[in-house]
Structures are given as structure tokens and as C-alpha cells.
Amino acid sequence: MSDARTTLLAELRAALPGDALLTCEEELRPYECDGLTAYRALPLAVVLPHTVGEVVSVLRLCRTHGVPVVARGAGTGLSGGALPHAGGMVLSLARFNRILEINPLARSARVEPGVRNLAISEAARPYGLYYAPDPSSQIACTIGGNVAENSGGVHCLKYGLTVHNVLALEALTIEGERLSLGGHAADAPGYDLLALLTGSEGLLAVVVEATLRLLPLPQCARVLLAAFDSVATAGNAVGAIIAAGVIPAGLEMMDRLAVEAAEDFVHAGYPRDAEAILLCELDGDEKEVAVALARVEEILKRAGASGLRVARDEAERQLFWKGRKAAFPAVGRLSPDYYCIDGTIPRSKLAEVLTRIAELSREHGLRVANVFHAGDGNLHPLILYDANTPDELVRAEALGAAIMELCIAAGGTITGEHGVGIEKINQMCVQFTPAELEQFHAVKRAFDPAGLLNPGKAVPTLARCAEYGRMHVHRGELRFPDLERY
Amino acid sequence: MDQDDHSETIAARVREAAAAHTPLMLAGGGSKHFLGRRVAGTPLAVGGHCGVLHYVPEELVLSARAGTPLAEIETALAERGQMLAFEPPYFGATATLGGTIAANLSGPRRAYAGAARDFVLGCRLVNGKGEILHFGGEVMKNVAGYDLSRLMAGAFGTLGVLLEVSLKVLPRPEAETTLVCEQDETSAIELMNRWAGRPLPLSATAWSEGRLYVRLSGPAPVIATAAAGLGGERLPQAEKFWSDLREHTSAFFTDPRPLWRLGLPVTAPPLALDGPEIVTWGGAQRWVKTGIPADQVRAHAAAVGGHATLFRPARDAPPAEDPFTPLTPALHHLHQRLKAAFDPAGILNPGRLYAGL
Ligand SMILES: Cc1cc2nc3c(=O)[nH]c(=O)nc-3n(C[C@H](O)[C@H](O)[C@H](O)COP(=O)(O)OP(=O)(O)OC[C@H]3O[C@@H](n4cnc5c(N)ncnc54)[C@H](O)[C@@H]3O)c2cc1C
């Protein structure tokens, strides 16, 4: 261990209570990866501060000694965002788990960053309110992680992503300086740093408090299950609903493999003989929902649905959603490992892209299950592989890269909600030009000139792109033609 | 390349200006000229860079060049039964898309549908080095890289010249009704908040001169049920009421005193600012006509956790020195570093937002 690191540990020991610093290997193990388990690294240490004052001390000490810091919520991220920096510090915000205030009249919740997403809606429910963004991981993931990834969920089609539902943030820079961003008052003066921090993957500042917007619980919500004979027909049906001017509260799709897995796992009552199903939730006033349901049924029939079923009561509605929310772990039971992709495409390209994904799956010899936020065009192909079979991880990654690049070619993006992290860093070179990447780096330097907050994630260096570019040709041109290749 | 595409010319002008360190004053339609600080710089006209590029109603997305007249965009959307849900104010027939986004201005629907910034999906811009950059896109969800397109909303052109903007658009509500009733200001603010906590089809609220106004939008039967529950009378010519409020063309705005825009927490009580007041956005925005000094207005706003913008100076008065609430030193410093990250030579609309930015 370098001198700087030895000194840092000694100073941290002096600055923090005994239970706030982990350094021995077995204590560090649980932190070696996030939800993307293919990447692992052991940090120098994990700090678990209790107070914002302690977080400030940690950041200042790391800054002084030039040691990287990776903030961590629940570690459910799927892009390696919370992957430790070998030899760096993991800053866990797990102990910041208090809901500080629910203001029913102003419809807001002020929470610490380690509060779980679902806990907020649970605390708001007695007031007839809830927090709308609902990632499938909501029982575990934290609001700090949600802000860092700009997480979405089933209800984002109608109610927006994290960025649309955060009113204010308190954040610390690597210097330990406190920034108050946004506020209870709309349109805070100056640049929209609230938006800039949301989705910045822990590279710009550490969130230590968030004030969130709460919405009134809808009077009524009903879900409709539609079965289709092909994924392409289901994909086109999604476009038809939106084109008719209906904005469902949720519009999710699962293909045959995902449906079968979910059925085996939670018995949600999905039709096993369908090639794809759509779950369409409509909410609002009793009458409004009845009218919209009739309309959507009509649209779906015309779009070629082979079966339609409206959940008969609240219990069945919950069951339909249970199948969807459990789809990842359900697919996880089909194969030792799976790799989740997160591209977003224009809705009109759903049929075409899903068909191409099926072809790519055959070409690469790996099964792919699709379960995703269809209404937003946000795909989640799950590539099934076995890490213990030689070369399967490599093949899974190659297939993943091909799917991401397919999304870019379709006019979309490599990540809709899971973030770039370490996983998609090469594809950033395909989606952005060197000048655009350099602009990202310049923004990073404005916050963190020494590059200590979550270094090496989210934005690739141009050298890395040059190396990756050797294998990739973008829109028919060689990328980075003027950079040296090695 | 069509004749309305001036991207390369604009980028070249910025590169020249950067090399020569000569500031540029970005000029769109000029409709928001009154807002913000004066810029000493060579005018760079961007209004000619115009045209709707891509509008697919089924995708709920519209992309247009920044110089496109806002009216042209809203007309195109209306033809397909859609709208810009943030209901942007024009403040003049020449309003462009770029200026609307750069100023992040939203109208009455803001409190219930979101602000201009909430609908930005992506943009193309020229940074202060004269590079053409593209961030975000035309899809609903995109977290690849920092959200730099949303950052342009409200930056008043100090970080980049907007070339194109992609926006999320929404279907128009089937029907709209406005109800009005007599109400004092304090109870009106409380009512606005109580209503917002219930699943009602609210799309605008306002209080002015002892009257509380509420607009409901959605399917007709839903509005009917909600209206029956809320009480009050139906306002005739409601559309004109909301557009006068949005465009500052109602009688209130003819008062010669300075016009202040207060951004306050929704439940903040009425402030004693010695002048007439209009409450909008469910309590979040208050328009005040008052002659009391700026620091006092700001102190009142700050005391309840808000901020105050001198939106229009007094009639015939020179532009304000500091129309926007000053930033804390830590934030101001960070703003300066961000400005330098986009515009190292400091040539894009310098000083429009704050001195030194
Ligand atoms: C089964 C499953 C389903 C999922 N479903 C969804 C879904 O539907 N939608 C969706 O969007 N995501 C989904 N995810 C991904 C993941 O849950 C989200 O990205 C979530 O927001 C991560 O939260 P976390 O607390 O686990 O963060 P972590 O994984 O601990 O960290 C994520 C990132 O946030 C940073 N970070 C964490 N806390 C802070 C802080 N306080 N300040 C600054 N940076 C911080 C970390 O450095 C890291 O870069 C799913 C994951 C799983 C495993």
C-alpha cells in the first residue's frame, strides 16, 4: 500500500467512529460489485458514515490524498456504476436512511439518500400521495442511486423519470463543499444543476439529501393484458396506442421466454402460448378509466391482439404486475447468468429492432429474453449465458455490444435508465463524437478537477475510444481518424 | 443542405469570435430582449436558422431548428391534436423555439404538466469553441452522458448557441373548463394546494383581485365530475383569460411599476410587498407590481425559501443591473467553471444571466 493510502486510513480512523470504516477483506467482499456481477474489484476500504459532517471529512481526506471515491447506495445498479475503484474508497450512504419530512400540503418528501425508493411511497400513502418513479428494484434501490442514474420505472411514461420528480438536492463536491440545488420554489436561478446532477452517475457530486415531488394516488387503476402471435405485432400495437392519443400509466412488454419464466416463478396468470404480451395500465377517474379501457381494447384488437383480458380486481392487477416486476429474477432462473441491455429506440422501430435482436441471438448462439418498458421504447433484452462455460461471457458481451449499436443505428441510445457505468463505456465512443466526449470531460473537470469521484466510469477517454474504434466503424466512417491507433 | 440550415455559418462565426475574443450577442426573435441583463457584443442572428425538421405525432416528438417561430411549431402541433404541454409564453409574435428554451419560460400549465426543461429530449448546439455538438436525442429516455441538453434550458445562451431542439409533445386535452369563485389570497393558496393533493384534472390555477381561477382539462365527463365537486362558476372567454395572463396582456401588467416574478414554495403565505399581486402555478409563482427596492423584495422571498426576478423594470427605466437572484458564492464559482467548460473565451452572451458569466 502506498504511503498516501496508509496515511489516509489512519486519518479516517481518527475522524470516524469505529463502526464507520471497513478494511479487512471479508468485510470488503460484499462491496466488490453491484448488480452487474461480471465486473469486480476490491476497494482499499469502505466507509459508512453516519452524518453529513463525516461525509465531508471523508471527501476532504480523499481529496487531499488523491484517492478515488465511489459513492454507493444499495448496489443494485446494472452498469457497474458502483463498482469499486481498486485501491480507492467506497462511500456507502446506507446509513442515511431516514425520511426527514413528508409535507402533505406541499406534496413533497425530504429524504436522506440511502432511503429506499419504495419506502417513500409507503410513507406517503397515508396522505393519499406517492412517489411516481418506480424502478422494478424499488424495494431495494436507494433514492441516491435513483438520482445518480435518473432511474425510470413502469409509470414513467405518464409521470416522468427521476429528473421530473426531484425538487431539490443537497450535494457535496469532492472538496466537501455543500451545494443546495433546486428548491421548493420552481425554476431556481442560474443553470439547472439539478438536471445536470441527475443521471451523472456519481461523477460530479455526492447527494446527501433529496426533496421529491409526491403525486396524489389515482382514484382508480386497471390493467389490461393483451396476447400476441408475434413480437412484431405487439411492437406495432404499442405505437398504435400512443398514436391514438392515449398515454397509459404503464405499457410493458414481455416476450415468450420472459412470459414462461415469469409464469414458472410467480404464476401471474399470463398466457403461455403467446409469443408476446403487453401489460397496459390506465389510471385516473373511474369513468375516465372505463372509457380509456374500451378504447385501448378496440385499438389492440385492430392491431392484431389474439387475446385480451382486463384484471378483474385489484388482487389480479397486483398479480399481473408481480409477474412483470419479478421478470428479471425469473429469467435468472433459466440460466446461471444473464446480462441486461438497456437501449432506447423510437417506438416506431420496435418491431424491426426486436426482429433483428432475435436474429442476432441466433447468430451469437445465446438465448435472449425481452421484458421492457415498451411505451417509452426502452428495451431490456436479457442475454442468457453461463460464465463457467469458456467464452460465453465474451460472446454475451459481443451480443450486447451488437444490440446497443443496433439501438444507436435505429436512432436511439445505448442506455435509457441504467447508466453507462463501466459496462457501456465503449459504446459511448459510437454514440458520441470526440468533441462531445471532450465536452463531457470539461463538465466533469468543472466539478472535480482532479477526477476523483467515480473515475473511469460513464465517459470514456479519447484514447480508449481510439483503441475501441479500431474494431468499429460508425455510420460508414472510421471514428477518430486523426488519433493514433495502438 | 437546405437554405435555412445555417449551422456551419453560425459555428464559423463563433470560431472567429472565439479566436478574436469578441463577445457575441445571440439574437433570435428578440421577443425576450427585456429579460435578463444587457449583453455588450456583436449581434449574431440565429433567427434565420429555422424549420421543423422532424415531427412524428405517434412518437410524441418534434424536432426543429432553434430559429423556428414558436407559432409555426404550435400550429403544426395543433393540426395533429397535440401541444407543447408547458404552454410557453411568447411575449411577442417573433418568439422562437431557441429563445423559449434558452429562457426556460413556461405558462399556466407548468405546475401540473412540467416546465420547458422537462420536455427537452435533446439538442444540437454550438459551444464557445465553435464546435457543433449533439446531446440527448429523440427518444423518451436517455441517460448516456450528462444531461447537457436540459442544461441549456434556462442558460440564456451563455453555454451554447442552440441549433436544434427535440421536444416531447403531448396530446391536447379533449376539453377544458375554467371555474372562478370569490376567495381571499390566503385561502386561495391553501385551496390550490389541497386540490393538487387530490386526483383532479387540474391544468392551471390563479388568484387575482379576490378571485380564484381553476382550469380543468381532460375528457368531458371527468371535467364535469370534478367541476361539480369544486363549485364556483364557469368563466366565459376562459381562453383569453389564460392567454392574457401568460402573455402579460391583462390590465394588471399595465401598471408602470417594476414587474417582479417570485418563485416561492407552493404553500408560502402572501407576502407584504406593497403592490398588487397575482398568484399562479398552484402558489409557486407570484407576479408582483411594486416599487420597493430590489433587496427588500428579495429578502421577503428568501425569508420563505424563494427567489425573485425583476422580470420587467419600471416603465421607461433602464434595464436592471441584477435582474436574477444572486447565487451563493459556492454556486457562483461553480457556474463560472461550467461557463468556462463550454465557452472558454467567454464570448457567448456574456453577462446576460449574471455579471462574469
Ligand atoms: C432486478 C433489478 C431491476 C431493476 N429495474 C430497474 C428499473 O426498472 N428502472 C431503472 O431505472 N433501474 C432499474 N434497475 C437498476 C438499479 O436498481 C437503479 O439504477 C438504481 O437507481 C440503483 O440504485 P442503488 O441505490 O442500488 O445505487 P447503486 O447501484 O449503489 O449506485 C448506482 C450509481 O449511483 C451512484 N450513487 C449512489 N448513491 C449516490 C449518492 N448518494 N450520490 C451520488 N452518487 C450516488 C453510484 O456511484 C453509482 O454510480 C434494476 C436493477 C435490478 C437489480
Coordinates of N, CA and C and ligand atoms in Angstrom, one line a residue, chain A residues 34-35 70-78 81-82 93 113 134-137 140-154 201-202 205-208 324 328-329 338 373 380 417-418 454, ligand 1:
Chain A
D34 N -21.6 -4.4 -8.1 CA -23.0 -4.0 -8.0 C -23.9 -5.1 -8.7
G35 N -25.0 -4.7 -9.3 CA -25.9 -5.7 -9.9 C -25.3 -6.3 -11.2
V70 N -15.9 6.2 -4.6 CA -17.1 5.7 -5.4 C -18.3 5.7 -4.4
A71 N -19.3 6.6 -4.6 CA -20.5 6.6 -3.8 C -21.3 5.3 -4.1
R72 N -22.0 4.8 -3.1 CA -22.7 3.6 -3.2 C -24.0 3.7 -2.4
G73 N -25.1 3.3 -3.1 CA -26.4 3.2 -2.4 C -26.6 1.8 -2.1
A74 N -27.6 1.1 -2.7 CA -27.9 -0.3 -2.4 C -27.1 -1.3 -3.3
G75 N -26.4 -0.7 -4.3 CA -25.6 -1.6 -5.2 C -26.4 -2.4 -6.1
T76 N -27.6 -1.9 -6.5 CA -28.5 -2.7 -7.4 C -28.2 -2.2 -8.9
G77 N -27.4 -1.2 -9.0 CA -27.1 -0.7 -10.4 C -26.7 -1.8 -11.3
L78 N -27.0 -1.6 -12.6 CA -26.8 -2.7 -13.6 C -25.7 -2.3 -14.6
G81 N -21.8 1.0 -12.1 CA -21.6 2.4 -11.6 C -21.0 2.4 -10.2
A82 N -21.4 1.5 -9.4 CA -20.9 1.4 -8.0 C -19.7 0.5 -7.9
L93 N -23.7 5.1 1.5 CA -24.7 6.0 2.1 C -25.8 5.3 2.8
P113 N -30.2 10.2 1.4 CA -30.0 9.5 0.1 C -30.1 8.0 0.2
D134 N -40.8 4.3 -10.3 CA -40.8 3.1 -9.6 C -40.0 2.0 -10.3
P135 N -38.7 2.1 -10.2 CA -37.9 1.0 -10.8 C -38.3 -0.3 -10.3
S136 N -38.1 -1.4 -11.1 CA -38.5 -2.7 -10.6 C -37.8 -3.1 -9.4
S137 N -36.6 -2.5 -9.1 CA -35.8 -2.8 -8.0 C -36.2 -1.9 -6.8
A140 N -35.4 -2.3 -3.0 CA -34.0 -2.3 -2.5 C -33.3 -1.0 -2.9
C141 N -33.5 -0.5 -4.1 CA -32.6 0.6 -4.5 C -32.9 1.9 -3.8
T142 N -31.9 2.8 -3.7 CA -32.0 4.0 -2.9 C -32.2 5.2 -3.7
I143 N -32.7 6.3 -3.1 CA -33.0 7.5 -3.8 C -31.7 8.1 -4.3
G144 N -30.6 8.0 -3.6 CA -29.3 8.5 -4.1 C -28.9 7.8 -5.4
G145 N -29.1 6.5 -5.4 CA -28.8 5.8 -6.7 C -29.8 6.2 -7.8
N146 N -31.0 6.3 -7.5 CA -32.0 6.8 -8.5 C -31.7 8.1 -9.1
V147 N -31.2 9.0 -8.2 CA -30.8 10.3 -8.7 C -29.6 10.2 -9.6
A148 N -28.6 9.4 -9.1 CA -27.4 9.3 -9.9 C -27.6 8.6 -11.3
E149 N -28.6 7.8 -11.4 CA -28.9 7.1 -12.6 C -30.1 7.7 -13.4
N150 N -30.7 8.7 -12.8 CA -32.0 9.2 -13.4 C -32.9 8.0 -13.7
S151 N -33.2 7.2 -12.7 CA -33.9 5.9 -12.9 C -35.3 6.1 -13.4
G152 N -35.8 5.2 -14.1 CA -37.2 5.2 -14.5 C -37.9 4.0 -13.9
G153 N -39.1 3.7 -14.4 CA -39.9 2.6 -14.0 C -41.1 2.5 -14.8
V154 N -42.0 1.6 -14.4 CA -43.2 1.3 -15.2 C -44.0 2.5 -15.4
E201 N -24.3 9.8 -12.5 CA -23.6 8.5 -12.1 C -22.5 8.7 -11.0
G202 N -22.7 9.7 -10.1 CA -21.8 9.8 -9.0 C -20.5 10.4 -9.4
A205 N -20.9 14.9 -7.9 CA -21.0 15.3 -6.5 C -21.7 14.1 -5.8
V206 N -21.7 14.2 -4.5 CA -22.4 13.2 -3.7 C -23.7 13.7 -3.1
V207 N -24.8 13.1 -3.4 CA -26.1 13.6 -2.9 C -26.2 13.2 -1.5
V208 N -26.5 14.2 -0.6 CA -26.7 13.9 0.8 C -28.2 14.1 1.3
R324 N -44.5 -9.1 -13.9 CA -43.6 -8.2 -14.6 C -42.4 -7.8 -13.8
F328 N -37.0 -10.2 -14.1 CA -35.6 -10.4 -14.1 C -35.1 -11.6 -13.3
P329 N -35.5 -11.6 -12.0 CA -35.1 -12.8 -11.3 C -35.7 -14.1 -11.9
Y338 N -27.3 -13.9 -16.4 CA -27.9 -13.1 -17.5 C -27.3 -11.7 -17.5
H373 N -39.9 -1.7 -21.0 CA -40.8 -0.5 -20.9 C -41.2 -0.1 -22.3
H380 N -35.1 -4.0 -22.7 CA -34.3 -4.7 -21.8 C -34.1 -6.1 -22.3
E417 N -32.0 4.0 -18.9 CA -32.2 4.3 -17.5 C -31.1 3.6 -16.6
H418 N -30.3 2.7 -17.1 CA -29.4 2.0 -16.2 C -28.0 2.7 -16.1
N454 N -15.7 8.7 -8.7 CA -16.0 7.6 -9.6 C -15.3 7.7 -10.9
Ligands
LIG1 C1 -33.8 -6.6 -10.6 C2 -33.5 -5.2 -11.0 C3 -34.4 -4.4 -11.6 C4 -34.1 -3.1 -12.0 N1 -35.1 -2.3 -12.5 C5 -34.8 -1.1 -12.9 C6 -35.9 -0.3 -13.5 O1 -37.0 -0.7 -13.7 N2 -35.5 1.0 -13.8 C7 -34.3 1.5 -13.5 O2 -34.1 2.7 -13.9 N3 -33.3 0.8 -13.0 C8 -33.6 -0.5 -12.6 N4 -32.6 -1.2 -12.0 C9 -31.2 -0.6 -11.8 C10 -31.0 0.0 -10.4 O3 -31.8 -0.6 -9.5 C11 -31.1 1.5 -10.5 O4 -30.1 2.0 -11.3 C12 -31.0 2.2 -9.1 O5 -31.3 3.5 -9.2 C13 -29.7 2.0 -8.4 O6 -29.8 2.4 -7.0 P1 -28.8 1.9 -5.9 O7 -29.2 2.5 -4.6 O8 -28.7 0.4 -5.9 O9 -27.5 2.5 -6.5 P2 -26.0 1.8 -6.6 O10 -26.1 0.7 -7.5 O11 -25.4 1.7 -5.3 O12 -25.3 3.0 -7.4 C14 -25.6 3.4 -8.6 C15 -24.8 4.7 -9.0 O13 -25.2 5.7 -8.2 C16 -24.1 6.3 -7.6 N5 -24.6 6.8 -6.3 C17 -25.3 6.1 -5.4 N6 -25.6 6.8 -4.3 C18 -25.2 8.1 -4.6 C19 -25.2 9.3 -3.9 N7 -25.8 9.5 -2.7 N8 -24.7 10.4 -4.5 C20 -24.1 10.3 -5.7 N9 -24.0 9.1 -6.4 C21 -24.5 8.1 -5.8 C22 -23.1 5.2 -7.6 O14 -21.8 5.8 -7.5 C23 -23.3 4.5 -8.9 O15 -22.7 5.2 -9.9 C24 -32.8 -2.6 -11.7 C25 -31.9 -3.3 -11.0 C26 -32.2 -4.6 -10.7 C27 -31.1 -5.4 -10.0

